[in-house]
XYZ file of C-alpha atoms in Angstrom:
348
model
C 127.764 73.177 110.194
C 125.832 71.097 107.629
C 122.407 72.668 107.375
C 121.033 71.668 103.894
C 121.325 68.634 101.723
C 118.836 68.755 98.862
C 118.724 67.634 95.235
C 122.490 67.091 95.104
C 123.237 70.538 96.672
C 124.939 70.864 100.070
C 124.963 74.030 102.201
C 126.923 74.719 105.360
C 125.957 77.556 107.567
C 129.268 79.455 107.917
C 128.881 82.516 110.248
C 127.209 85.817 110.893
C 128.572 89.324 110.505
C 127.121 91.993 112.748
C 126.074 92.687 116.333
C 123.142 94.186 118.171
C 123.169 97.945 117.563
C 125.133 97.602 114.376
C 127.682 95.945 112.190
C 130.998 97.073 113.547
C 129.679 100.488 114.355
C 127.710 100.792 111.174
C 125.072 98.229 110.452
C 121.558 99.036 111.613
C 118.860 97.297 109.683
C 120.875 96.078 106.680
C 118.613 95.893 103.636
C 120.714 95.757 100.418
C 124.062 93.980 100.191
C 126.284 94.133 97.100
C 129.705 92.525 96.480
C 132.783 93.664 94.578
C 135.325 90.930 94.865
C 135.631 90.324 98.580
C 134.448 93.819 99.481
C 130.896 93.948 100.821
C 128.844 97.112 100.675
C 125.539 97.192 102.595
C 122.815 99.874 102.691
C 121.743 100.243 106.309
C 118.877 102.289 107.527
C 117.372 102.587 110.953
C 115.659 105.212 113.107
C 115.294 107.539 110.100
C 112.999 110.485 110.720
C 110.988 110.555 107.475
C 110.331 114.156 106.455
C 106.600 114.916 106.232
C 106.335 118.680 106.334
C 109.968 119.734 106.357
C 113.295 118.001 106.162
C 114.736 117.074 109.598
C 118.344 115.996 110.140
C 118.791 112.876 112.291
C 122.549 112.436 112.081
C 124.063 109.409 110.331
C 121.024 107.119 110.642
C 121.372 105.805 107.080
C 124.612 104.938 105.336
C 126.487 102.365 103.329
C 128.712 100.080 105.400
C 131.908 98.868 103.735
C 133.605 95.616 104.796
C 136.071 93.006 103.655
C 134.768 89.489 104.075
C 137.821 87.198 104.015
C 137.405 83.465 103.642
C 135.669 82.444 106.865
C 134.420 83.300 110.366
C 136.389 86.125 111.995
C 138.203 87.137 108.825
C 135.882 90.092 108.195
C 137.041 93.680 108.806
C 135.035 96.917 108.969
C 136.297 99.677 106.732
C 133.884 102.485 107.446
C 130.733 104.237 106.380
C 129.928 105.861 103.087
C 127.381 108.612 102.683
C 124.944 109.918 105.268
C 121.394 111.104 105.784
C 120.642 114.389 103.971
C 119.665 116.136 100.773
C 123.060 117.478 99.659
C 125.332 115.850 97.090
C 126.171 112.332 98.095
C 123.518 112.158 100.782
C 120.252 110.201 100.842
C 116.958 110.071 102.692
C 115.555 106.616 101.937
C 118.182 104.509 100.117
C 116.872 101.189 98.891
C 118.839 99.610 96.062
C 122.608 99.240 95.601
C 124.614 98.045 92.627
C 128.280 98.139 91.678
C 129.701 98.642 88.191
C 132.970 97.288 86.639
C 134.897 100.334 88.037
C 133.588 99.711 91.574
C 131.348 102.749 91.547
C 128.281 102.427 93.685
C 124.782 103.226 92.369
C 122.244 103.926 95.099
C 118.570 104.509 94.517
C 116.837 106.952 96.836
C 113.089 106.395 96.941
C 112.394 109.692 98.672
C 114.531 111.943 96.471
C 113.577 109.929 93.405
C 117.055 109.734 91.995
C 120.155 107.623 91.519
C 123.275 108.642 93.497
C 126.777 107.539 92.357
C 129.694 107.259 94.777
C 133.134 105.832 94.213
C 134.392 102.960 96.375
C 135.600 105.317 99.039
C 132.324 107.244 99.245
C 133.328 110.214 97.160
C 130.389 111.767 95.388
C 130.510 111.462 91.567
C 127.113 112.551 90.343
C 123.368 111.945 90.629
C 120.505 111.969 88.203
C 116.752 111.498 88.036
C 114.118 111.248 85.270
C 112.067 114.291 86.099
C 112.871 115.837 82.655
C 111.877 112.681 80.708
C 108.068 112.831 80.059
C 106.360 109.568 80.870
C 109.434 108.030 82.576
C 109.466 110.037 85.759
C 110.444 107.939 88.804
C 107.699 107.231 91.228
C 109.781 105.294 93.815
C 113.011 103.850 92.460
C 114.041 100.836 94.518
C 115.932 97.775 93.297
C 118.843 98.286 90.962
C 121.194 95.955 89.020
C 124.110 96.474 86.652
C 124.574 94.351 83.507
C 127.809 93.287 81.898
C 127.942 96.547 79.838
C 127.441 98.721 82.974
C 123.889 99.571 81.981
C 121.403 99.863 84.836
C 118.127 98.109 85.420
C 116.017 99.976 87.916
C 112.741 99.003 89.547
C 110.210 101.797 89.866
C 108.087 100.378 92.688
C 105.216 102.796 92.649
C 105.304 103.051 88.861
C 105.006 99.194 88.627
C 107.622 98.904 85.913
C 111.263 98.271 85.078
C 113.619 100.780 83.398
C 116.866 100.206 81.598
C 119.313 103.113 81.478
C 122.895 103.866 80.648
C 124.854 104.517 83.787
C 124.571 108.305 83.180
C 120.756 108.175 82.984
C 119.929 107.882 79.258
C 116.787 105.680 78.830
C 117.149 102.518 76.783
C 113.885 100.676 77.385
C 111.176 100.084 79.972
C 108.377 97.572 80.479
C 105.635 96.691 82.922
C 102.329 98.147 84.253
C 100.121 97.640 87.295
C 98.419 94.244 87.318
C 98.663 90.498 88.034
C 99.319 89.099 84.572
C 102.851 87.940 83.629
C 104.905 90.994 82.804
C 102.748 93.149 85.021
C 103.712 94.198 88.604
C 102.311 95.271 91.940
C 104.985 97.265 93.841
C 108.038 95.387 92.572
C 111.142 95.695 94.725
C 114.436 93.742 94.263
C 116.105 92.864 90.975
C 119.093 90.867 89.802
C 120.690 89.717 86.524
C 122.120 86.196 85.938
C 125.233 85.257 83.973
C 123.257 84.997 80.771
C 121.732 88.506 81.160
C 118.234 87.333 82.166
C 116.500 89.725 84.601
C 114.649 88.580 87.717
C 112.273 90.912 89.585
C 110.798 90.435 93.045
C 107.157 91.293 92.395
C 106.416 92.217 96.024
C 102.630 92.416 96.281
C 102.034 89.772 93.627
C 104.068 87.368 95.844
C 106.327 86.018 93.085
C 109.569 86.509 91.184
C 109.362 86.966 87.389
C 112.125 86.241 84.921
C 112.632 88.269 81.753
C 114.940 88.513 78.835
C 117.271 91.555 78.755
C 114.665 93.179 76.460
C 111.866 92.626 78.949
C 110.223 89.511 77.339
C 108.566 87.306 79.927
C 110.292 83.957 80.498
C 108.941 82.354 83.687
C 107.608 82.862 87.247
C 108.682 81.571 90.604
C 106.407 81.169 93.639
C 102.841 81.987 94.559
C 101.138 83.480 97.659
C 101.256 81.538 100.921
C 103.430 80.227 103.663
C 103.936 76.677 102.413
C 106.709 75.052 100.355
C 107.595 77.197 97.391
C 105.144 79.931 98.432
C 105.972 83.534 99.142
C 104.655 86.462 101.163
C 105.880 89.858 100.006
C 109.243 88.904 98.432
C 111.813 91.729 98.598
C 114.897 90.522 96.775
C 116.320 87.762 94.526
C 119.752 86.361 93.714
C 120.922 83.748 91.181
C 124.070 81.661 91.559
C 126.351 80.391 88.686
C 124.418 77.081 88.606
C 121.152 78.931 87.867
C 119.687 78.311 91.345
C 117.393 81.131 92.498
C 117.213 82.521 96.072
C 114.253 84.710 97.093
C 113.922 86.780 100.208
C 110.523 85.667 101.519
C 110.123 88.695 103.691
C 107.013 88.138 105.742
C 107.578 84.417 106.015
C 111.012 85.124 107.631
C 112.975 82.885 105.274
C 114.794 82.571 101.938
C 113.247 80.245 99.364
C 115.373 78.396 96.913
C 114.269 77.196 93.425
C 116.165 75.543 90.555
C 116.430 77.269 87.172
C 113.177 75.598 86.023
C 111.144 76.998 88.887
C 111.088 73.821 91.000
C 111.108 74.524 94.713
C 114.098 73.002 96.444
C 114.373 74.191 100.056
C 114.011 77.026 102.600
C 116.672 78.737 104.659
C 115.323 79.979 108.020
C 118.514 81.207 109.670
C 121.010 79.155 111.629
C 123.115 81.654 113.656
C 123.867 79.403 116.565
C 127.284 81.061 117.095
C 127.640 84.735 117.953
C 129.457 86.851 115.432
C 132.934 88.274 115.841
C 131.524 91.620 116.879
C 128.649 90.326 119.011
C 130.858 88.325 121.415
C 132.460 91.376 123.142
C 129.100 93.088 123.345
C 127.570 90.173 125.225
C 130.665 89.323 127.368
C 130.992 92.940 128.533
C 127.513 92.843 130.019
C 127.212 90.360 132.949
C 123.438 90.743 132.992
C 123.227 89.777 129.332
C 125.301 86.650 129.997
C 122.985 85.688 132.862
C 119.784 86.250 130.946
C 121.070 84.143 128.022
C 121.805 81.314 130.446
C 118.310 81.420 131.889
C 116.270 81.065 128.710
C 115.117 77.601 127.733
C 116.383 77.976 124.177
C 118.141 80.604 122.047
C 116.614 79.272 118.831
C 114.657 82.444 118.110
C 117.963 84.283 118.060
C 119.327 81.953 115.338
C 116.480 82.563 112.897
C 115.872 85.247 110.264
C 113.569 88.078 111.126
C 112.219 89.807 107.996
C 115.263 89.294 105.784
C 115.248 91.970 103.092
C 118.322 91.502 100.814
C 120.210 88.591 99.356
C 123.273 88.226 97.125
C 125.470 85.367 96.057
C 129.232 85.395 96.183
C 130.216 83.535 93.013
C 133.921 83.539 93.740
C 133.551 81.880 97.144
C 130.311 80.077 96.292
C 128.341 81.331 99.230
C 124.971 82.939 99.924
C 124.717 86.170 101.906
C 121.443 87.164 103.490
C 120.646 90.543 105.034
C 118.890 89.472 108.247
C 117.414 92.917 108.591
C 115.697 92.979 111.989
C 118.538 91.006 113.592
C 121.016 93.582 112.243
C 123.429 91.039 110.713
C 124.436 89.172 107.579
C 124.095 85.337 107.676
C 126.409 83.397 105.354
C 125.946 79.931 103.914
C 128.610 78.072 101.917
C 127.398 76.083 98.905
C 129.758 73.159 98.664
C 131.026 72.145 95.201
C 131.522 68.516 96.163
C 130.302 66.427 99.083
C 130.648 62.754 99.519
C 128.331 60.765 101.777
C 129.837 57.838 103.741
C 129.335 54.435 102.176
C 127.197 52.814 104.810
C 127.082 49.240 103.374
C 130.732 48.433 104.127
């Protein structure tokens, strides 16, 4: 389905992955997708009981879902859940960021436990580390995480309003940022990504922008400003960059993904186009006669198509497609970016 044609770029909405109540049996509130080849890992969290006085076990309310994507609608397969809620090795309370290194090890930030948890691709616990023994660099609330070409980690400390760079075993390499509104300062930053040239992009959540930096933390440029109009943002949560340098930003409270070119020029918005039920949603609906009736009675299903507070975004460079974690709809929406598209010659 052709959904976008802007500035020489063409996007087709492809399909959604997920269903009400979860993806397969696993996705509740997907927030952080990450790709390794055609394997998709997604942090999911829903109905967590946040510990206030003491730790309370809620079962497997948070986890990482593992799937294979395939080439198109219906090709996806669910391969299970990695990790679970808890405070033991390989468990997490409030996972937020997810990144994958060259060996397909998963690095998961846990805001509550203030640490990085490393699992292999099958969910086996490898190790974890924090910065509690590094004076001045203690984590406040580690959130977004990205891996560079040397398997070093860039980690967002949301409540510390700064970015850290570490080796993958936790040795500090550099950090930058402080609380504020100037370029290079942050207010509760969240998502982070690295482009093919090593530049670092940070979703500066409460400053309503994305900032671009060199690998050493030197400020390059800024994308977006506060608002709900074209090219404006309201609490951005994540950012992705495709091989062409186009930038995609999860515009969380505006319920959309905003797209800019590499120079910061606004191009278009994605608002969600899931007009076809996903592979796993069809049997859920068809097995419930009342659900089928109620869907026939509404004037339009358009609200169901649209994003609701999308939180995470990633770009599949091999298949040239955008994946959006449509968090409150409990699904992933996928758009193909076409490499070539020829319009009909209408003057014949």
